[in-house]
mmCIF file of C-alpha atoms and ligand atoms in Angstrom:
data_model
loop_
_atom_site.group_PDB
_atom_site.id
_atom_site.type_symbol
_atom_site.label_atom_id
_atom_site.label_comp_id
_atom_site.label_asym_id
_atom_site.label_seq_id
_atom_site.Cartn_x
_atom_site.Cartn_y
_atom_site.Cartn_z
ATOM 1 C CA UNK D 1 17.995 7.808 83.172
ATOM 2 C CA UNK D 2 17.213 6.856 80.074
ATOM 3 C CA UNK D 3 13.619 4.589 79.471
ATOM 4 C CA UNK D 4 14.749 3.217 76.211
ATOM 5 C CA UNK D 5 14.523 -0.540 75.657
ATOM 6 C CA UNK D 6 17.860 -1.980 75.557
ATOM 7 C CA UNK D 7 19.235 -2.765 72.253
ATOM 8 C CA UNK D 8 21.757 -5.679 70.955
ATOM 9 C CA UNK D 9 23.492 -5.708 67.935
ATOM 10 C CA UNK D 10 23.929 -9.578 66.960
ATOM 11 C CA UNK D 11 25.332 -11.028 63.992
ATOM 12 C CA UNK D 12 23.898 -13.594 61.955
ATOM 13 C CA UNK D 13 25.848 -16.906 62.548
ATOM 14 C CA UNK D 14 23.926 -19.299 60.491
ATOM 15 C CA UNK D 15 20.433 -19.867 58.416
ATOM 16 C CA UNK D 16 18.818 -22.561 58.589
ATOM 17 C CA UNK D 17 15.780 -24.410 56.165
ATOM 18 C CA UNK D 18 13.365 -25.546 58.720
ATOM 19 C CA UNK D 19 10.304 -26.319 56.192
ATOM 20 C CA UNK D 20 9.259 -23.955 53.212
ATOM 21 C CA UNK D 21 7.887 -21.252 55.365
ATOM 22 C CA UNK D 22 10.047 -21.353 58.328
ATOM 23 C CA UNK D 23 13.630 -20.552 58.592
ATOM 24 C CA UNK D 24 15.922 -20.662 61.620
ATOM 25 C CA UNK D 25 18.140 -17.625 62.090
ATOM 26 C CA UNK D 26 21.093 -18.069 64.739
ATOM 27 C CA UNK D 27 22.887 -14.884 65.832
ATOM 28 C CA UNK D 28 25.542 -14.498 67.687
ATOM 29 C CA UNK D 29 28.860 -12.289 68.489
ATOM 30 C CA UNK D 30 30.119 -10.017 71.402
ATOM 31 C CA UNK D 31 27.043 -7.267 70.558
ATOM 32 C CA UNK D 32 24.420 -9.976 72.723
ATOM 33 C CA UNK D 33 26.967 -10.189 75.647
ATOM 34 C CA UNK D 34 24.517 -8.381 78.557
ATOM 35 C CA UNK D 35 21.362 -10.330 76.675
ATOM 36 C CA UNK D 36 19.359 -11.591 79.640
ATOM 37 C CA UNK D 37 16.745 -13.983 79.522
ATOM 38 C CA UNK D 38 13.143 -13.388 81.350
ATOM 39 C CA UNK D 39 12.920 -17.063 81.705
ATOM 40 C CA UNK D 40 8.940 -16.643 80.130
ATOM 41 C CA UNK D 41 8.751 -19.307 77.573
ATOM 42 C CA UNK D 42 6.904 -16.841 75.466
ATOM 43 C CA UNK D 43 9.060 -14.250 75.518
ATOM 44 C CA UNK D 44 9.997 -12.085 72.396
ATOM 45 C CA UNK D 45 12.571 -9.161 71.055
ATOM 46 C CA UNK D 46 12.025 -6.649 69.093
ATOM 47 C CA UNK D 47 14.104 -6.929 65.411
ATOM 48 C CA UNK D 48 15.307 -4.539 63.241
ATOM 49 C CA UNK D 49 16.973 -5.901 59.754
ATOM 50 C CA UNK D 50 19.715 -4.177 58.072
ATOM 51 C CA UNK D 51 18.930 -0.579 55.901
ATOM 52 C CA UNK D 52 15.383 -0.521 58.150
ATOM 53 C CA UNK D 53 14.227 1.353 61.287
ATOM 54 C CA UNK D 54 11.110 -0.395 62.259
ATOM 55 C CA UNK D 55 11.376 -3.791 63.740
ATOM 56 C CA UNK D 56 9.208 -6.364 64.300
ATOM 57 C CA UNK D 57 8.611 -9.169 67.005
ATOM 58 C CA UNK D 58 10.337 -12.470 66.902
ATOM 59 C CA UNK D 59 9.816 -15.570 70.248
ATOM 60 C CA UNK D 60 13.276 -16.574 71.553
ATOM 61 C CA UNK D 61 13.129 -20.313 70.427
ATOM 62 C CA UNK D 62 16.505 -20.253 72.388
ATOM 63 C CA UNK D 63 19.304 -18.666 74.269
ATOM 64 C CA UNK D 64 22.440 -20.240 75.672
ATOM 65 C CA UNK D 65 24.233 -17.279 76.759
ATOM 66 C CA UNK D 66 26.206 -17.430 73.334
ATOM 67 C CA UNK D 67 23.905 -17.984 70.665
ATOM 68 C CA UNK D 68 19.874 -16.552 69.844
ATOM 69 C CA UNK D 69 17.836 -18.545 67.672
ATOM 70 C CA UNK D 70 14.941 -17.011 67.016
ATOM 71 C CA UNK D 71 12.333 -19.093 63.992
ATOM 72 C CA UNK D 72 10.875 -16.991 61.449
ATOM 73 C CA UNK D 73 7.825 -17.325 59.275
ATOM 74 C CA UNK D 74 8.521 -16.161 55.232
ATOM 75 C CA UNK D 75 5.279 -15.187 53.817
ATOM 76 C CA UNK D 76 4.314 -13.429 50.752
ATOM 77 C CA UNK D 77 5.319 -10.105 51.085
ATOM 78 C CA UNK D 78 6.545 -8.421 54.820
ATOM 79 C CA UNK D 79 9.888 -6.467 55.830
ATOM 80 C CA UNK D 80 11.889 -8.922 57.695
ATOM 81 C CA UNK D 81 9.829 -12.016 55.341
ATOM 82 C CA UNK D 82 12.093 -10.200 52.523
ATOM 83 C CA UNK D 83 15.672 -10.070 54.513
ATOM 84 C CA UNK D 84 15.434 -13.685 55.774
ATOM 85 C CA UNK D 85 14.031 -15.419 52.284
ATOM 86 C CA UNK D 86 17.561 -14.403 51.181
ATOM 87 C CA UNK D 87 20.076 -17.213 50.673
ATOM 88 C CA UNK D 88 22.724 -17.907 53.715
ATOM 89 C CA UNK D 89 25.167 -17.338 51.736
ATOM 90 C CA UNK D 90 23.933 -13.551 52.013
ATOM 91 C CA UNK D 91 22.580 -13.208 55.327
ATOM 92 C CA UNK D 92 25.557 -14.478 56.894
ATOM 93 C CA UNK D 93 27.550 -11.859 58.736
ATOM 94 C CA UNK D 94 24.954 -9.151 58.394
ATOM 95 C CA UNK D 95 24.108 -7.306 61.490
ATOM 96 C CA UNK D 96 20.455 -6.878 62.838
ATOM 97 C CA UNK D 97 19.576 -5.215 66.450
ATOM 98 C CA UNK D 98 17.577 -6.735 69.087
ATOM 99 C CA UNK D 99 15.668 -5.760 72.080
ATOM 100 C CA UNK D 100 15.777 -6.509 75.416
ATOM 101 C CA UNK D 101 13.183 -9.876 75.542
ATOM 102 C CA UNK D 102 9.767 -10.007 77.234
ATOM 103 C CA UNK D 103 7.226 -12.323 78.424
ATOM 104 C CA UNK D 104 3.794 -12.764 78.590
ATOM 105 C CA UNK D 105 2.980 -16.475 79.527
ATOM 106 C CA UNK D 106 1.464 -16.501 83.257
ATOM 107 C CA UNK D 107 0.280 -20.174 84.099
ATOM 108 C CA UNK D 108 -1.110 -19.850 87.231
ATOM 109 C CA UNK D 109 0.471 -22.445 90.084
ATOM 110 C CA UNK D 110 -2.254 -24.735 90.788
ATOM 111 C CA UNK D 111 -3.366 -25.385 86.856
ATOM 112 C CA UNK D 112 -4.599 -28.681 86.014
ATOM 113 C CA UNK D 113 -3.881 -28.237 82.096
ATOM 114 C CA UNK D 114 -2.617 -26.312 79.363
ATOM 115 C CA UNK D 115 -4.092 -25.738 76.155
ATOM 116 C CA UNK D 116 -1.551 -23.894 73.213
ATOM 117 C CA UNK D 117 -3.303 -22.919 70.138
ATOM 118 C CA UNK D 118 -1.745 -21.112 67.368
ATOM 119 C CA UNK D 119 0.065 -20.552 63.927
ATOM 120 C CA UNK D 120 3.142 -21.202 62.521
ATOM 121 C CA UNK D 121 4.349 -17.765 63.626
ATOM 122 C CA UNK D 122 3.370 -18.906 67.541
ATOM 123 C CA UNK D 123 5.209 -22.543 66.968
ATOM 124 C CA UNK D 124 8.309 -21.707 68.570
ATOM 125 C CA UNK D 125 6.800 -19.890 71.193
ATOM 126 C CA UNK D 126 4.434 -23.003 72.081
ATOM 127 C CA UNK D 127 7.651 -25.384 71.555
ATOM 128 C CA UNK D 128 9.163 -23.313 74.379
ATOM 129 C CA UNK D 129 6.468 -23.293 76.224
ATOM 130 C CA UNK D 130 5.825 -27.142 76.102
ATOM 131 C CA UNK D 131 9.759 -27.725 76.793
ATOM 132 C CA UNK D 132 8.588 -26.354 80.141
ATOM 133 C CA UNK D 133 5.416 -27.161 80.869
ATOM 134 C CA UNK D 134 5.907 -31.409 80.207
ATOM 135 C CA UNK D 135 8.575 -31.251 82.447
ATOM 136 C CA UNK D 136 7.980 -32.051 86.185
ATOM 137 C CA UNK D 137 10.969 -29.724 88.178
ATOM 138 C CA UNK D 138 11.012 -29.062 91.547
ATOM 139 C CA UNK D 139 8.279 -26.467 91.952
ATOM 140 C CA UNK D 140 5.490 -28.837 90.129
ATOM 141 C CA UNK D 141 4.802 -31.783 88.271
ATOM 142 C CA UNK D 142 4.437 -31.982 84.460
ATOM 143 C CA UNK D 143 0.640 -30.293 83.561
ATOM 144 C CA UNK D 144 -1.186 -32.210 80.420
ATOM 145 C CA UNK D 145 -0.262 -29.788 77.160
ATOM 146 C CA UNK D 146 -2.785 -30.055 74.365
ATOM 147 C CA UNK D 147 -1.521 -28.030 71.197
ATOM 148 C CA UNK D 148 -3.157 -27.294 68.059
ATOM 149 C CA UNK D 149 -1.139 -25.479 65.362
ATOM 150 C CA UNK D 150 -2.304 -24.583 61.996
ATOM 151 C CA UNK D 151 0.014 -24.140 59.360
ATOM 152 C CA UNK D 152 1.070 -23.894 55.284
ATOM 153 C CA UNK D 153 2.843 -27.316 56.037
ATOM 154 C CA UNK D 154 4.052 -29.441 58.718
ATOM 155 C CA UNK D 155 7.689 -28.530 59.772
ATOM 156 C CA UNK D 156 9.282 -32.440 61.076
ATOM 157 C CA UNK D 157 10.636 -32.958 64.483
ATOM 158 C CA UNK D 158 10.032 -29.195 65.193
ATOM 159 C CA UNK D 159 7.854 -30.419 68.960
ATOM 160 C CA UNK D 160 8.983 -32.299 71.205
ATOM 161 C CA UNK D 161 7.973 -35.868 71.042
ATOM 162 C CA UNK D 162 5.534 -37.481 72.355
ATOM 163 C CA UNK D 163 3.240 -33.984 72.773
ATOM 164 C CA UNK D 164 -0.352 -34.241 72.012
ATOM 165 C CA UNK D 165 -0.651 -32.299 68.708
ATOM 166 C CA UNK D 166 -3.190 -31.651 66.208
ATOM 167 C CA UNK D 167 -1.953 -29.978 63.058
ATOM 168 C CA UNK D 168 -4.506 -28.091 61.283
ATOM 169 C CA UNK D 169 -4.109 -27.003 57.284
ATOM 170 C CA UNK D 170 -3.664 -23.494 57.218
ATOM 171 C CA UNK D 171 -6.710 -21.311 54.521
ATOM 172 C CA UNK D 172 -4.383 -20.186 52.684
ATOM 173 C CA UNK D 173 -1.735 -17.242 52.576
ATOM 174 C CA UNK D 174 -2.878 -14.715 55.449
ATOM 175 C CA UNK D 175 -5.948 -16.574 56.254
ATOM 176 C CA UNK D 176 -7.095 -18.505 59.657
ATOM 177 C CA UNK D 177 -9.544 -19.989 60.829
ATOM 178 C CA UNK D 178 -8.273 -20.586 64.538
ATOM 179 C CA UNK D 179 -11.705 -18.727 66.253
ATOM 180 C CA UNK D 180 -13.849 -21.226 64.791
ATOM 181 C CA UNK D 181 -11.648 -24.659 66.431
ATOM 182 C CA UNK D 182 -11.281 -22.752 69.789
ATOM 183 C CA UNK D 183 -15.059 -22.298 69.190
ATOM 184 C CA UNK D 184 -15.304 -25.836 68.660
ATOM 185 C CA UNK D 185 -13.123 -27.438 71.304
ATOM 186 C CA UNK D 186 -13.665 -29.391 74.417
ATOM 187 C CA UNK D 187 -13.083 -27.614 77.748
ATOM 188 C CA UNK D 188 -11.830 -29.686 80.139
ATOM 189 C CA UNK D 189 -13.980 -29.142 84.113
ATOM 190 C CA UNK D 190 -11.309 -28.069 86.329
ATOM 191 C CA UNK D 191 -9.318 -25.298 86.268
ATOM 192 C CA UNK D 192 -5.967 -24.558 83.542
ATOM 193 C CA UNK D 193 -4.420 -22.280 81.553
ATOM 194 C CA UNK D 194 -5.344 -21.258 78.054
ATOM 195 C CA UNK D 195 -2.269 -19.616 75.789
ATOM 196 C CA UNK D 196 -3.277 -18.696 72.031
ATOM 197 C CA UNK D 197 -1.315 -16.335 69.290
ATOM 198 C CA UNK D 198 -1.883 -15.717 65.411
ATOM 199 C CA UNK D 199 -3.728 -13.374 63.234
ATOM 200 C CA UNK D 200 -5.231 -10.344 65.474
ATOM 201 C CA UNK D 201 -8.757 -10.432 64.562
ATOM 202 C CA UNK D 202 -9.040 -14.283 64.940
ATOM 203 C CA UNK D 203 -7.647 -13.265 68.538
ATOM 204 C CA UNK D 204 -10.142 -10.485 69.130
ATOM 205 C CA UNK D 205 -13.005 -12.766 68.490
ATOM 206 C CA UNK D 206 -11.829 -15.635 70.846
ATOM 207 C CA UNK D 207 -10.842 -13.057 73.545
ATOM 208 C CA UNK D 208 -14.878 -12.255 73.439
ATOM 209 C CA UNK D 209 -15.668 -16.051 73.126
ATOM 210 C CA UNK D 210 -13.362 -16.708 76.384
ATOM 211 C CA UNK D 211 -15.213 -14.098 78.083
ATOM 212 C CA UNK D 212 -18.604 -14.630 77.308
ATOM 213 C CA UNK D 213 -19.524 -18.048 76.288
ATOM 214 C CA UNK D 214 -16.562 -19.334 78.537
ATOM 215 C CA UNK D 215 -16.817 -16.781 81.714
ATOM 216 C CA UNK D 216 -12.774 -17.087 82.273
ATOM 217 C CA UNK D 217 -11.442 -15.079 84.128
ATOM 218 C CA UNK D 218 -8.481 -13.230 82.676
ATOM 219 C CA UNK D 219 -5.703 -14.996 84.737
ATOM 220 C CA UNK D 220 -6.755 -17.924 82.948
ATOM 221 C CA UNK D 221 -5.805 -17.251 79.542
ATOM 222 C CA UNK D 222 -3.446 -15.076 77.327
ATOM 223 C CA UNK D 223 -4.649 -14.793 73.856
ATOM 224 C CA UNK D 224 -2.147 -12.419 71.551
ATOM 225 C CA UNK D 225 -1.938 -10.984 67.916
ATOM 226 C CA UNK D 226 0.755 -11.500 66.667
ATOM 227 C CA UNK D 227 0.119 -10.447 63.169
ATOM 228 C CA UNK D 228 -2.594 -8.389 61.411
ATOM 229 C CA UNK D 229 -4.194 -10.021 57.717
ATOM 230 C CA UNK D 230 -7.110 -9.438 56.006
ATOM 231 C CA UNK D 231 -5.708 -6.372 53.902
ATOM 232 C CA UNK D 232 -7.367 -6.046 50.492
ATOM 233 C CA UNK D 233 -4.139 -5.052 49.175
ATOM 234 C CA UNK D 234 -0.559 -5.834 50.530
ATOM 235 C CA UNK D 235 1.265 -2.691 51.222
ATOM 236 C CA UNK D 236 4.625 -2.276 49.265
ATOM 237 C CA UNK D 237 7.689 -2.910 50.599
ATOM 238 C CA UNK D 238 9.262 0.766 50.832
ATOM 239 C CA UNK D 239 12.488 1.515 52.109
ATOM 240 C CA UNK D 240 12.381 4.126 54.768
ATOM 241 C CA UNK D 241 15.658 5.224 55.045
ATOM 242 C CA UNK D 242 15.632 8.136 52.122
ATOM 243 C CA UNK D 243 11.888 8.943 53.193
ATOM 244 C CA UNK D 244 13.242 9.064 56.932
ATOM 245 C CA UNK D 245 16.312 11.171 55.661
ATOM 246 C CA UNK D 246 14.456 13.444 53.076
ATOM 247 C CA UNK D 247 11.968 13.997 55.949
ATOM 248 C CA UNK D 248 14.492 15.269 58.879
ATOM 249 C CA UNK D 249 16.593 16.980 56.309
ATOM 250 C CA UNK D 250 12.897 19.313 55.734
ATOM 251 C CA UNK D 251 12.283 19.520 59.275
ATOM 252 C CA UNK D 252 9.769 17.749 59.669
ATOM 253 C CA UNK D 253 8.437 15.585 63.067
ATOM 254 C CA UNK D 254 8.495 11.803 63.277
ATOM 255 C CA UNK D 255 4.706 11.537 63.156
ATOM 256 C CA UNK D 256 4.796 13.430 59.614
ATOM 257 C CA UNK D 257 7.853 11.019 58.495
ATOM 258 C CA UNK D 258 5.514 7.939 59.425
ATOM 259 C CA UNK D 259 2.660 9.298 58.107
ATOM 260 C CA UNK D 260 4.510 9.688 54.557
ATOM 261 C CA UNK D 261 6.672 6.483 54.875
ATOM 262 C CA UNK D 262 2.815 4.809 55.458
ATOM 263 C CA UNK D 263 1.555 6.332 52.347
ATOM 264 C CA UNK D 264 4.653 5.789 50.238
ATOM 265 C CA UNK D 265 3.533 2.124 51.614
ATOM 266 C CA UNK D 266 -0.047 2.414 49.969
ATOM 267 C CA UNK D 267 0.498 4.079 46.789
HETATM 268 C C1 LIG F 301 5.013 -11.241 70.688
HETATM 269 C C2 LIG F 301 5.154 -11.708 69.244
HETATM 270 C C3 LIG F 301 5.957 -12.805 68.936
HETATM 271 C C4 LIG F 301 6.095 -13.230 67.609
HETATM 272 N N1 LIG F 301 6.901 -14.307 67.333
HETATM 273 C C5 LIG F 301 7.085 -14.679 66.045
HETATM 274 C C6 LIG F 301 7.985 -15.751 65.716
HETATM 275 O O1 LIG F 301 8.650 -16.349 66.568
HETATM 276 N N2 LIG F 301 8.120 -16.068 64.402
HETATM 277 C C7 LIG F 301 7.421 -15.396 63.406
HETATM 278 O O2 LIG F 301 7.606 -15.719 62.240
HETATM 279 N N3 LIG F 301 6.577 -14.399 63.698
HETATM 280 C C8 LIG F 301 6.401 -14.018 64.981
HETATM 281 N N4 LIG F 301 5.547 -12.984 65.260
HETATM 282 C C9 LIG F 301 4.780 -12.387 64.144
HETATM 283 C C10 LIG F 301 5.598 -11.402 63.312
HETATM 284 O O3 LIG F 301 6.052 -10.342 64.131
HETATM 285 C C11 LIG F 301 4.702 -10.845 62.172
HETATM 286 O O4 LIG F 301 4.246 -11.893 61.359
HETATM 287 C C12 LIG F 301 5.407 -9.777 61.342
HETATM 288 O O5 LIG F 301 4.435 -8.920 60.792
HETATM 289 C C13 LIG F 301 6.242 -10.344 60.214
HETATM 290 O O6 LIG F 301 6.993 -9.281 59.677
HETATM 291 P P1 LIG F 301 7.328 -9.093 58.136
HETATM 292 O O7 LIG F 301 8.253 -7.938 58.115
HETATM 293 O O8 LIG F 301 7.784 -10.379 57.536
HETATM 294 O O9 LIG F 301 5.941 -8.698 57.467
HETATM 295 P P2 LIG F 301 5.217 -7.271 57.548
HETATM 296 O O10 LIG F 301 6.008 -6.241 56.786
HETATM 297 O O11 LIG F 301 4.924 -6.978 58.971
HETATM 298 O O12 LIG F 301 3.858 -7.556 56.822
HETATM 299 C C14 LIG F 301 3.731 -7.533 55.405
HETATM 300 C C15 LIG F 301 2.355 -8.031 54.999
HETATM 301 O O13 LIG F 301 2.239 -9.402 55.330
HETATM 302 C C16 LIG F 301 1.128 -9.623 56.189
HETATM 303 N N5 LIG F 301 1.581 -10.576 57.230
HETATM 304 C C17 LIG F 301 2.324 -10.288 58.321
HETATM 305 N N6 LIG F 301 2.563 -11.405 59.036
HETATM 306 C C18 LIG F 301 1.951 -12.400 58.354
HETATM 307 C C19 LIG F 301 1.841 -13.777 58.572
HETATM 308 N N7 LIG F 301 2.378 -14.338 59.631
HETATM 309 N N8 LIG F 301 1.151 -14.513 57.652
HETATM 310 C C20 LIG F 301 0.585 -13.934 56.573
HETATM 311 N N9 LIG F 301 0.651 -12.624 56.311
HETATM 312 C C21 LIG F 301 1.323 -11.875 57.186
HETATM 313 C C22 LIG F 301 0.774 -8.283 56.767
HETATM 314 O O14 LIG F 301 -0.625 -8.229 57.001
HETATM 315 C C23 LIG F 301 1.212 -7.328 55.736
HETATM 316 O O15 LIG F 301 0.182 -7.106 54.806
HETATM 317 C C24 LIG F 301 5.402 -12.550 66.578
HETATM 318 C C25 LIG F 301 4.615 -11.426 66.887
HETATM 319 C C26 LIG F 301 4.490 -11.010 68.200
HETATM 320 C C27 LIG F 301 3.636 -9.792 68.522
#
């Protein structure tokens, strides 16, 4: 049997403006019949853009069984940032593969709050995640949800209302400066749940602050990079598909074909 992730082709349906750096892609048609949620409010799919090979990970702001939306952050510079800054007039139609989703979000039962820190790129994640976690249902009641979100610039009616939200101003392009706020926060006494995402380094150093000034145990947090900044230089964007083609066509392995794509990347 074969371990590969499971793979979707979907078709973009519509693109949506959702503030300067954040645009809503909806995709749809018969290649996403078989999707199946995990029902994990964080979960995420793998996505690979037209003319690439390499994908990279998107939350699943929604599914209904018909269409995906999945909220992406347009930076500077960045392989899919290129594909989705393009008008809708383009993108419409075009044909990008997903992965089969999965989740990482793990609340445990009994916890008394929730704190959700993050960036833009971990907004729809944490907008899931609240959807769920406000909401009393029949296996518990709603659980307090403090968010803090910094960002280039605040995209309107993106939470749900009435959340308790404070939006921070973003560095600037690449930059954070989310370790120093969790540093800074207020831990409430009795037990919760602590769910953070953004740039990887800012996520290394709060992972250590968690576990040493904070003594949590690691049930009661998830703390994820989701992206990696603090580059001197931006690689270029390169398409792989002639270095991918020139490389199998010489015989050489996949490692060898990264390795040059990588440094085609750097020169
Ligand atoms: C589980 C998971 C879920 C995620 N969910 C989302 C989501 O819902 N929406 C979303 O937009 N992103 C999300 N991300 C982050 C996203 O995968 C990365 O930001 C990705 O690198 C963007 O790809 P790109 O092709 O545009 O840029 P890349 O080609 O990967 O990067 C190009 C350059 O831009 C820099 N860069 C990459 N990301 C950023 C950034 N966010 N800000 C500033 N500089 C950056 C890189 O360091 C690199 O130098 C998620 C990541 C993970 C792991």
């Amino acid at each position: 049997m074969s371990t590969r992730a499971q793979q979707y082709a979907a078709v973009v349906l519509r693109r949506e403006q959702r503030s300067d750096h954040l645009v809503r892609l909806v995709l749809g048609g018969p290649g996403l019949a078989g999707f199946v949620s995990t029902g994990v409010p964080d979960e995420w799919v793998g996505l690979v853009v037209p003319g690439q090979f390499q994908s990279r990970y998107y939350t699943v702001r929604s599914w209904d069984g018909t269409e995906l939306v999945l909220d992406v952050v347009v930076h500077d510079v960045g392989l899919v940032t290129e594909w989705a800054a393009r008008p809708a007039e383009e993108l419409v139609g075009e044909t990008v593969t997903v992965t089969e989703p999965k989740g990482s979000f793990a609340m445990p039962a009994g916890a008394a709050w929730l704190m959700l820190v993050g960036d833009l790129t971990a907004l729809p994640a944490m907008a899931r995640i609240a959807q769920t976690t406000t909401r009393a249902d029949a296996a518990r009641a709603a659980v307090p949800t403090r968010i803090w979100v910094e960002v280039p610039e605040v995209p309107t009616g993106y939470l749900p209302e009435g959340l308790d939200v404070t939006w921070l101003p973003q560095p600037g392009e690449g930059r954070s400066r989310l370790a120093e706020v969790v540093e800074e926060l207020d831990w409430p006494a009795d037990e919760g749940y602590f769910w953070m995402a953004g740039e990887s380094s800012q996520m290394r150093a709060i992972r250590k602050h968690l576990m040493r000034e904070r003594s949590l145990p690691s049930t009661a947090y998830d703390v994820m990079g989701y992206w990696r900044g603090g580059a001197t230089r931006q690689p270029r964007a390169v398409d792989p598909g002639p270095i991918w083609r020139a490389g199998k066509a010489a015989g050489k392995t996949d490692e060898q074909i990264w390795a040059d794509y990588d440094e085609a990347r750097h020169e």
